[in-house]
Tab-separated table of C-alpha atoms and ligand atoms in Angstrom:
chain	number	residue	atom	x	y	z
A	1	UNK	CA	17.156	5.042	38.660
A	2	UNK	CA	16.224	7.670	35.835
A	3	UNK	CA	20.253	8.176	35.654
A	4	UNK	CA	20.182	10.017	38.903
A	5	UNK	CA	22.950	9.812	41.464
A	6	UNK	CA	22.707	6.960	43.682
A	7	UNK	CA	22.774	9.112	46.909
A	8	UNK	CA	19.627	11.023	45.956
A	9	UNK	CA	16.892	10.776	48.811
A	10	UNK	CA	14.133	8.929	47.198
A	11	UNK	CA	10.730	9.726	48.822
A	12	UNK	CA	8.723	7.533	46.360
A	13	UNK	CA	9.849	4.998	43.581
A	14	UNK	CA	6.685	5.240	41.713
A	15	UNK	CA	5.801	7.940	40.960
A	16	UNK	CA	9.427	8.796	41.118
A	17	UNK	CA	10.153	11.563	43.779
A	18	UNK	CA	13.563	12.389	44.694
A	19	UNK	CA	15.790	15.227	45.931
A	20	UNK	CA	19.652	15.658	46.258
A	21	UNK	CA	21.386	15.926	49.444
A	22	UNK	CA	21.840	19.652	50.416
A	23	UNK	CA	25.574	19.054	50.230
A	24	UNK	CA	25.404	17.765	46.595
A	25	UNK	CA	23.257	20.980	45.680
A	26	UNK	CA	26.002	23.211	47.529
A	27	UNK	CA	28.559	21.952	44.906
A	28	UNK	CA	27.417	23.948	42.019
A	29	UNK	CA	25.463	26.987	40.843
A	30	UNK	CA	23.799	25.094	37.917
A	31	UNK	CA	22.602	21.767	39.142
A	32	UNK	CA	23.921	18.709	37.136
A	33	UNK	CA	21.041	16.845	35.799
A	34	UNK	CA	21.837	13.667	37.626
A	35	UNK	CA	21.328	15.633	40.837
A	36	UNK	CA	18.267	17.730	39.861
A	37	UNK	CA	15.279	16.994	42.009
A	38	UNK	CA	12.468	14.989	40.487
A	39	UNK	CA	8.778	15.563	41.323
A	40	UNK	CA	6.059	13.420	39.786
A	41	UNK	CA	2.467	12.823	40.251
A	42	UNK	CA	1.859	9.746	37.729
A	43	UNK	CA	3.781	7.573	35.503
A	44	UNK	CA	6.475	9.026	33.278
A	45	UNK	CA	5.553	9.047	29.762
A	46	UNK	CA	7.577	7.725	26.847
A	47	UNK	CA	7.146	10.232	23.910
A	48	UNK	CA	9.884	10.562	21.402
A	49	UNK	CA	10.777	13.820	19.731
A	50	UNK	CA	9.369	12.506	16.445
A	51	UNK	CA	5.894	11.546	18.092
A	52	UNK	CA	5.451	14.540	20.338
A	53	UNK	CA	2.688	16.846	19.061
A	54	UNK	CA	1.588	20.241	20.683
A	55	UNK	CA	-2.101	21.221	20.258
A	56	UNK	CA	-2.527	25.089	20.946
A	57	UNK	CA	-6.209	26.247	20.892
A	58	UNK	CA	-8.802	28.101	22.684
A	59	UNK	CA	-9.168	31.861	22.620
A	60	UNK	CA	-6.723	32.110	19.600
A	61	UNK	CA	-7.443	33.223	16.032
A	62	UNK	CA	-5.405	30.258	14.359
A	63	UNK	CA	-5.519	26.934	16.425
A	64	UNK	CA	-2.418	24.940	15.357
A	65	UNK	CA	-0.863	21.508	16.018
A	66	UNK	CA	2.932	22.008	16.211
A	67	UNK	CA	5.566	19.354	15.892
A	68	UNK	CA	9.187	19.852	17.331
A	69	UNK	CA	10.866	20.535	14.102
A	70	UNK	CA	8.487	23.366	13.288
A	71	UNK	CA	8.754	24.880	16.719
A	72	UNK	CA	12.554	24.772	16.542
A	73	UNK	CA	12.680	26.323	12.906
A	74	UNK	CA	9.892	28.925	13.135
A	75	UNK	CA	10.860	30.416	16.574
A	76	UNK	CA	14.215	31.874	17.891
A	77	UNK	CA	15.738	29.753	20.511
A	78	UNK	CA	16.237	31.527	23.924
A	79	UNK	CA	18.113	30.390	27.051
A	80	UNK	CA	16.930	31.151	30.607
A	81	UNK	CA	18.870	29.975	33.744
A	82	UNK	CA	16.085	29.552	36.269
A	83	UNK	CA	15.738	27.718	39.580
A	84	UNK	CA	12.878	25.590	39.939
A	85	UNK	CA	11.410	25.157	43.336
A	86	UNK	CA	8.562	22.782	44.370
A	87	UNK	CA	6.024	24.191	46.704
A	88	UNK	CA	6.687	21.429	48.965
A	89	UNK	CA	10.412	22.171	49.480
A	90	UNK	CA	11.443	22.168	52.978
A	91	UNK	CA	8.138	20.611	54.205
A	92	UNK	CA	10.112	18.520	56.778
A	93	UNK	CA	10.331	21.830	58.806
A	94	UNK	CA	6.509	22.277	58.749
A	95	UNK	CA	6.150	18.569	59.691
A	96	UNK	CA	8.285	19.088	62.758
A	97	UNK	CA	5.741	21.608	63.859
A	98	UNK	CA	2.453	19.625	63.206
A	99	UNK	CA	2.077	16.354	61.293
A	100	UNK	CA	0.927	16.742	57.607
A	101	UNK	CA	-0.324	13.221	56.797
A	102	UNK	CA	-0.192	11.825	53.104
A	103	UNK	CA	2.615	14.312	52.031
A	104	UNK	CA	6.281	13.518	51.330
A	105	UNK	CA	8.832	14.963	53.909
A	106	UNK	CA	10.950	17.096	51.386
A	107	UNK	CA	13.981	18.587	52.825
A	108	UNK	CA	16.030	21.211	51.527
A	109	UNK	CA	16.551	19.734	48.096
A	110	UNK	CA	13.251	20.172	46.204
A	111	UNK	CA	15.044	23.048	44.412
A	112	UNK	CA	17.660	22.909	41.526
A	113	UNK	CA	18.740	25.411	38.874
A	114	UNK	CA	19.402	24.838	35.139
A	115	UNK	CA	20.037	26.485	31.995
A	116	UNK	CA	16.712	25.856	30.066
A	117	UNK	CA	16.611	26.251	26.265
A	118	UNK	CA	13.641	26.601	23.940
A	119	UNK	CA	11.048	28.946	22.386
A	120	UNK	CA	9.429	31.661	24.114
A	121	UNK	CA	5.817	30.919	24.949
A	122	UNK	CA	5.145	34.586	24.006
A	123	UNK	CA	6.319	33.789	20.306
A	124	UNK	CA	3.838	30.830	20.081
A	125	UNK	CA	0.894	32.702	21.575
A	126	UNK	CA	1.789	35.432	18.793
A	127	UNK	CA	1.982	32.842	16.049
A	128	UNK	CA	-1.465	31.528	16.864
A	129	UNK	CA	-3.185	34.915	17.344
A	130	UNK	CA	-3.980	34.709	20.988
A	131	UNK	CA	-6.709	37.256	21.902
A	132	UNK	CA	-5.495	40.496	23.465
A	133	UNK	CA	-7.347	40.436	26.921
A	134	UNK	CA	-5.437	40.885	30.032
A	135	UNK	CA	-7.797	38.610	32.017
A	136	UNK	CA	-7.144	35.541	30.073
A	137	UNK	CA	-5.078	32.469	31.250
A	138	UNK	CA	-3.012	29.957	29.681
A	139	UNK	CA	-3.483	26.250	30.502
A	140	UNK	CA	-0.737	23.466	29.841
A	141	UNK	CA	-1.734	19.856	30.035
A	142	UNK	CA	0.636	16.874	30.213
A	143	UNK	CA	-0.092	13.068	28.956
A	144	UNK	CA	0.587	11.641	32.466
A	145	UNK	CA	-2.551	10.527	34.095
A	146	UNK	CA	-2.259	10.907	37.972
A	147	UNK	CA	-4.043	8.709	40.335
A	148	UNK	CA	-3.469	11.213	43.023
A	149	UNK	CA	-6.015	13.589	41.450
A	150	UNK	CA	-9.793	13.431	42.354
A	151	UNK	CA	-10.878	11.947	39.842
A	152	UNK	CA	-7.655	10.611	38.152
A	153	UNK	CA	-6.748	12.919	35.455
A	154	UNK	CA	-3.937	14.264	33.239
A	155	UNK	CA	-1.442	16.533	34.968
A	156	UNK	CA	-2.107	20.327	34.192
A	157	UNK	CA	-2.024	23.810	35.439
A	158	UNK	CA	-2.352	27.435	34.201
A	159	UNK	CA	-0.880	30.835	34.517
A	160	UNK	CA	-2.139	34.373	33.837
A	161	UNK	CA	-1.553	35.664	30.370
A	162	UNK	CA	0.699	38.422	31.525
A	163	UNK	CA	3.283	36.000	32.861
A	164	UNK	CA	2.734	33.631	29.783
A	165	UNK	CA	3.580	36.481	27.453
A	166	UNK	CA	6.702	37.588	29.519
A	167	UNK	CA	10.130	36.857	27.872
A	168	UNK	CA	11.077	34.272	30.623
A	169	UNK	CA	8.497	31.592	30.218
A	170	UNK	CA	9.732	28.916	27.753
A	171	UNK	CA	8.561	25.945	25.932
A	172	UNK	CA	11.906	24.005	26.626
A	173	UNK	CA	13.515	21.235	24.896
A	174	UNK	CA	17.146	21.611	26.285
A	175	UNK	CA	18.572	21.449	29.832
A	176	UNK	CA	22.016	22.318	30.631
A	177	UNK	CA	23.094	21.918	26.924
A	178	UNK	CA	21.559	18.417	26.630
A	179	UNK	CA	18.212	17.335	25.071
A	180	UNK	CA	15.636	17.618	27.802
A	181	UNK	CA	15.752	14.269	29.635
A	182	UNK	CA	12.500	12.347	29.755
A	183	UNK	CA	12.190	12.376	33.627
A	184	UNK	CA	12.413	16.194	33.513
A	185	UNK	CA	9.735	16.323	30.909
A	186	UNK	CA	11.454	15.588	27.576
A	187	UNK	CA	10.957	15.991	24.735
A	188	UNK	CA	9.246	19.369	25.633
A	189	UNK	CA	8.151	21.133	28.744
A	190	UNK	CA	7.024	24.386	30.013
A	191	UNK	CA	9.379	26.523	32.469
A	192	UNK	CA	7.760	29.252	34.250
A	193	UNK	CA	10.649	30.870	36.222
A	194	UNK	CA	9.419	32.628	39.460
A	195	UNK	CA	6.489	30.498	39.903
A	196	UNK	CA	6.109	27.302	41.973
A	197	UNK	CA	7.476	24.272	39.875
A	198	UNK	CA	4.019	22.851	39.739
A	199	UNK	CA	3.314	25.357	36.874
A	200	UNK	CA	5.966	24.223	34.798
A	201	UNK	CA	4.188	21.328	33.187
A	202	UNK	CA	6.288	18.383	31.826
A	203	UNK	CA	5.846	16.605	28.522
A	204	UNK	CA	3.235	19.307	27.524
A	205	UNK	CA	0.907	18.322	24.691
A	206	UNK	CA	-1.698	20.913	24.859
A	207	UNK	CA	-1.776	24.766	25.479
A	208	UNK	CA	-5.088	26.452	25.820
A	209	UNK	CA	-6.092	29.947	26.183
A	210	UNK	CA	-9.062	30.208	28.502
A	211	UNK	CA	-11.036	32.627	30.361
A	212	UNK	CA	-10.316	31.633	33.931
A	213	UNK	CA	-7.788	29.423	35.632
A	214	UNK	CA	-8.068	25.726	34.652
A	215	UNK	CA	-10.278	23.381	36.746
A	216	UNK	CA	-7.732	20.689	36.513
A	217	UNK	CA	-7.115	19.258	39.952
A	218	UNK	CA	-3.537	20.339	40.325
A	219	UNK	CA	-4.747	24.033	39.927
A	220	UNK	CA	-8.137	24.001	41.492
A	221	UNK	CA	-7.587	21.640	44.369
A	222	UNK	CA	-3.960	20.913	45.052
A	223	UNK	CA	-1.299	23.603	45.386
A	224	UNK	CA	-3.249	25.703	47.517
A	225	UNK	CA	-2.748	27.153	50.834
A	226	UNK	CA	-5.526	26.081	53.127
A	227	UNK	CA	-6.309	27.793	56.528
A	228	UNK	CA	-4.345	25.999	59.344
A	229	UNK	CA	-7.806	24.705	60.814
A	230	UNK	CA	-9.079	23.308	57.511
A	231	UNK	CA	-9.412	19.650	56.674
A	232	UNK	CA	-7.533	18.817	53.585
A	233	UNK	CA	-9.705	15.711	52.995
A	234	UNK	CA	-12.842	17.748	52.901
A	235	UNK	CA	-11.287	20.774	50.865
A	236	UNK	CA	-12.856	21.087	47.535
A	237	UNK	CA	-11.990	22.990	44.053
A	238	UNK	CA	-11.513	26.574	44.719
A	239	UNK	CA	-10.888	26.229	48.577
A	240	UNK	CA	-7.793	28.030	49.844
A	241	UNK	CA	-5.323	30.465	48.167
A	242	UNK	CA	-4.054	29.434	44.896
A	243	UNK	CA	-0.193	29.451	44.479
A	244	UNK	CA	1.658	31.007	41.655
A	245	UNK	CA	4.657	33.262	42.553
A	246	UNK	CA	7.269	31.947	44.936
A	247	UNK	CA	7.942	33.803	48.100
A	248	UNK	CA	11.386	35.069	49.230
A	249	UNK	CA	13.415	32.045	50.564
A	250	UNK	CA	16.782	30.781	51.632
A	251	UNK	CA	18.558	27.979	52.955
A	252	UNK	CA	21.877	26.404	54.158
A	253	UNK	CA	23.072	23.684	51.819
A	254	UNK	CA	26.829	23.013	52.865
A	255	UNK	CA	25.779	21.630	56.393
A	256	UNK	CA	22.710	19.864	57.975
A	257	UNK	CA	21.319	20.175	61.416
A	258	UNK	CA	23.505	18.035	63.857
A	259	UNK	CA	26.641	18.034	61.776
A	260	UNK	CA	29.968	17.871	63.501
A	261	UNK	CA	32.696	20.267	62.387
A	262	UNK	CA	36.193	20.934	63.740
A	263	UNK	CA	36.836	24.050	65.641
A	264	UNK	CA	38.298	26.983	63.690
A	265	UNK	CA	37.287	28.727	60.614
A	266	UNK	CA	33.941	27.274	59.112
A	267	UNK	CA	32.323	28.331	55.877
A	268	UNK	CA	28.802	27.878	55.763
A	269	UNK	CA	26.812	28.517	52.470
A	270	UNK	CA	23.739	28.147	50.539
A	271	UNK	CA	21.280	29.998	48.391
A	272	UNK	CA	18.721	32.761	48.631
A	273	UNK	CA	15.848	33.018	45.930
A	274	UNK	CA	13.789	36.217	45.589
A	275	UNK	CA	10.113	36.154	44.879
A	276	UNK	CA	9.083	36.628	41.296
A	277	UNK	CA	10.907	39.394	39.538
A	278	UNK	CA	12.821	40.650	42.658
A	279	UNK	CA	16.384	40.788	43.643
A	280	UNK	CA	18.394	39.436	46.721
A	281	UNK	CA	19.901	42.422	48.565
A	282	UNK	CA	21.308	40.729	51.604
A	283	UNK	CA	21.653	37.519	53.538
A	284	UNK	CA	22.297	37.561	57.478
A	285	UNK	CA	23.791	34.948	59.729
A	286	UNK	CA	23.169	34.921	63.268
A	287	UNK	CA	25.002	32.588	65.800
A	288	UNK	CA	22.908	33.809	68.716
A	289	UNK	CA	19.481	32.905	67.580
A	290	UNK	CA	18.769	36.151	65.919
A	291	UNK	CA	19.894	38.897	68.268
A	292	UNK	CA	22.960	39.947	66.389
A	293	UNK	CA	23.576	39.383	62.642
A	294	UNK	CA	26.484	39.382	60.186
A	295	UNK	CA	26.351	39.780	56.604
A	296	UNK	CA	26.977	36.900	54.131
A	297	UNK	CA	29.075	37.369	50.829
A	298	UNK	CA	26.665	37.086	47.880
A	299	UNK	CA	27.766	35.676	44.486
A	300	UNK	CA	26.403	37.252	41.372
A	301	UNK	CA	23.422	35.168	40.274
A	302	UNK	CA	23.293	33.832	36.868
A	303	UNK	CA	20.453	36.142	35.980
A	304	UNK	CA	17.143	37.327	37.407
A	305	UNK	CA	15.417	33.843	37.554
A	306	UNK	CA	18.393	31.871	39.260
A	307	UNK	CA	19.142	31.541	42.966
A	308	UNK	CA	21.648	33.936	44.482
A	309	UNK	CA	24.293	31.799	46.205
A	310	UNK	CA	25.921	32.997	49.503
A	311	UNK	CA	28.734	32.280	52.008
A	312	UNK	CA	29.859	33.126	55.379
A	313	UNK	CA	32.888	32.225	57.193
A	314	UNK	CA	32.895	32.151	61.017
A	315	UNK	CA	35.379	31.171	63.611
A	316	UNK	CA	33.808	28.057	65.484
A	317	UNK	CA	34.765	27.381	69.173
A	318	UNK	CA	34.229	23.954	70.835
A	319	UNK	CA	30.514	23.369	71.576
A	320	UNK	CA	27.306	23.759	69.976
A	321	UNK	CA	27.087	26.387	67.326
A	322	UNK	CA	23.569	27.665	66.462
A	323	UNK	CA	22.899	29.184	63.140
A	324	UNK	CA	19.989	31.301	61.929
A	325	UNK	CA	19.805	32.773	58.248
A	326	UNK	CA	17.392	35.235	56.753
A	327	UNK	CA	17.439	37.128	53.284
A	328	UNK	CA	16.309	40.275	52.212
A	329	UNK	CA	14.991	41.463	48.903
A	330	UNK	CA	15.033	44.771	47.150
A	331	UNK	CA	11.903	45.834	48.785
A	332	UNK	CA	13.329	45.262	52.268
A	333	UNK	CA	10.995	42.198	52.670
A	334	UNK	CA	12.407	39.304	54.782
A	335	UNK	CA	11.180	35.805	55.762
A	336	UNK	CA	8.890	34.695	58.480
A	337	UNK	CA	11.003	33.576	61.596
A	338	UNK	CA	9.251	30.301	62.478
A	339	UNK	CA	7.807	27.488	60.398
A	340	UNK	CA	4.804	27.561	62.886
A	341	UNK	CA	4.131	31.084	61.444
A	342	UNK	CA	3.524	29.631	57.861
A	343	UNK	CA	2.219	26.078	58.873
A	344	UNK	CA	-0.541	24.952	56.381
A	345	UNK	CA	-2.246	21.566	56.309
A	346	UNK	CA	-0.573	20.662	52.862
A	347	UNK	CA	2.765	21.742	53.952
A	348	UNK	CA	3.397	24.295	51.021
A	349	UNK	CA	5.876	27.195	50.844
A	350	UNK	CA	8.058	26.808	54.061
A	351	UNK	CA	10.076	30.054	53.760
A	352	UNK	CA	10.886	30.588	57.226
A	353	UNK	CA	14.276	31.376	58.666
A	354	UNK	CA	16.413	28.053	58.271
A	355	UNK	CA	17.968	27.200	61.673
A	356	UNK	CA	20.476	24.442	62.682
A	357	UNK	CA	22.871	23.617	65.299
A	358	UNK	CA	26.342	22.229	64.567
A	359	UNK	CA	28.478	20.485	66.974
A	360	UNK	CA	31.959	21.901	67.009
A	361	UNK	CA	34.735	19.602	68.305
B	1	MTE	N1	4.304	18.146	35.045
B	1	MTE	C1	3.412	16.878	34.750
B	1	MTE	N2	3.150	16.584	33.592
B	1	MTE	N3	3.549	16.018	35.735
B	1	MTE	C2	3.863	16.183	37.018
B	1	MTE	O1	3.690	15.529	37.806
B	1	MTE	N4	5.061	17.828	38.647
B	1	MTE	C3	5.171	19.469	38.635
B	1	MTE	C4	5.931	20.079	37.582
B	1	MTE	N5	5.358	19.671	36.288
B	1	MTE	C5	4.660	17.443	37.148
B	1	MTE	C6	4.797	18.433	36.171
B	1	MTE	C7	5.789	19.702	39.892
B	1	MTE	S1	4.739	19.696	41.305
B	1	MTE	C8	7.161	20.228	39.839
B	1	MTE	S2	7.787	20.856	41.448
B	1	MTE	C9	8.079	20.224	38.745
B	1	MTE	O2	7.410	19.699	37.636
B	1	MTE	C10	9.182	19.271	38.883
B	1	MTE	O3	10.031	19.272	37.853
B	1	MTE	P1	11.233	18.292	37.708
B	1	MTE	O4	10.721	17.008	38.078
B	1	MTE	O5	11.736	18.401	36.292
B	1	MTE	O6	12.140	18.758	38.918
């Protein structure tokens, strides 16, 4: 479906929600389009490049409706390699702590990396004369009406104007050197590197410069960290902590918990992702539950917004082999040790130390 690999783990057919297996993600630095995770809250719109229009308005001097040709001709094309990560990535680990009813049990695959190509949002904001006020926000709206929202409404989100004006935020029409596929927001989407995937609005048709974060359901009510004792059914707009930047995270992709491996040298690997604007400095691997650690080899990332891939080879003896991984960023911050430490009622941002046991035969 949607030209995805047949071995995708499909959480929902309609709306389509699917992730690649960790082992498929492990195969490449840049995730092929047919393996890139897909997260949707409503029907996938069918908009052609000819039909697509973008209405830019709000606190701007010259509101304007753009078409794709105008955007491609007026603005310099930029490419950014960025990892997109859904706030629900690794939710399955939180569900193991306490149930999270009504939310899909995403595993390790709600994260993928692509080379995105398009115009800088900053250039478009300049062209329409966005007001120069550091307290403004920039809202994005898509055409897909989501029944998940209360009340049902088009998908939307917003980001602060400082991030919107940063060079890395794109209005993207290209993904891995192809036209942006419809399932990933084609003809045009927003890409906000370093922020939760929910802010990268697909099929974007309106950009509005506003005084405060948008009251769209997906900004005001969803994608917020509620207190562990909160009832998500009773939570309303503004409750909890709104999510924007991603926290430091890492995961194992080459193996899954319970895998059997032959005795001898075993190479494990995965990725580490720093928080917004930070750098991965070190990834540690422990085989004794976190008492002692060895350092993994780090690959040079494709740029400041792409995941940092790591590998570590160890000598496995027959029996159970426990693995615990942790990453450090350039401020010496590391991750929480357990999923219980970060459990929240909607199951967002599990960035606890990944743990698994391999069976060595
Ligand atoms: N944009 C629209 N219009 N509708 C959506 O449902 N989902 C968001 C975001 N943008 C969504 C959207 C979420 S939660 C994520 S994680 C990313 O898109 C996923 O992008 P992908 O499907 O290209 O991987």
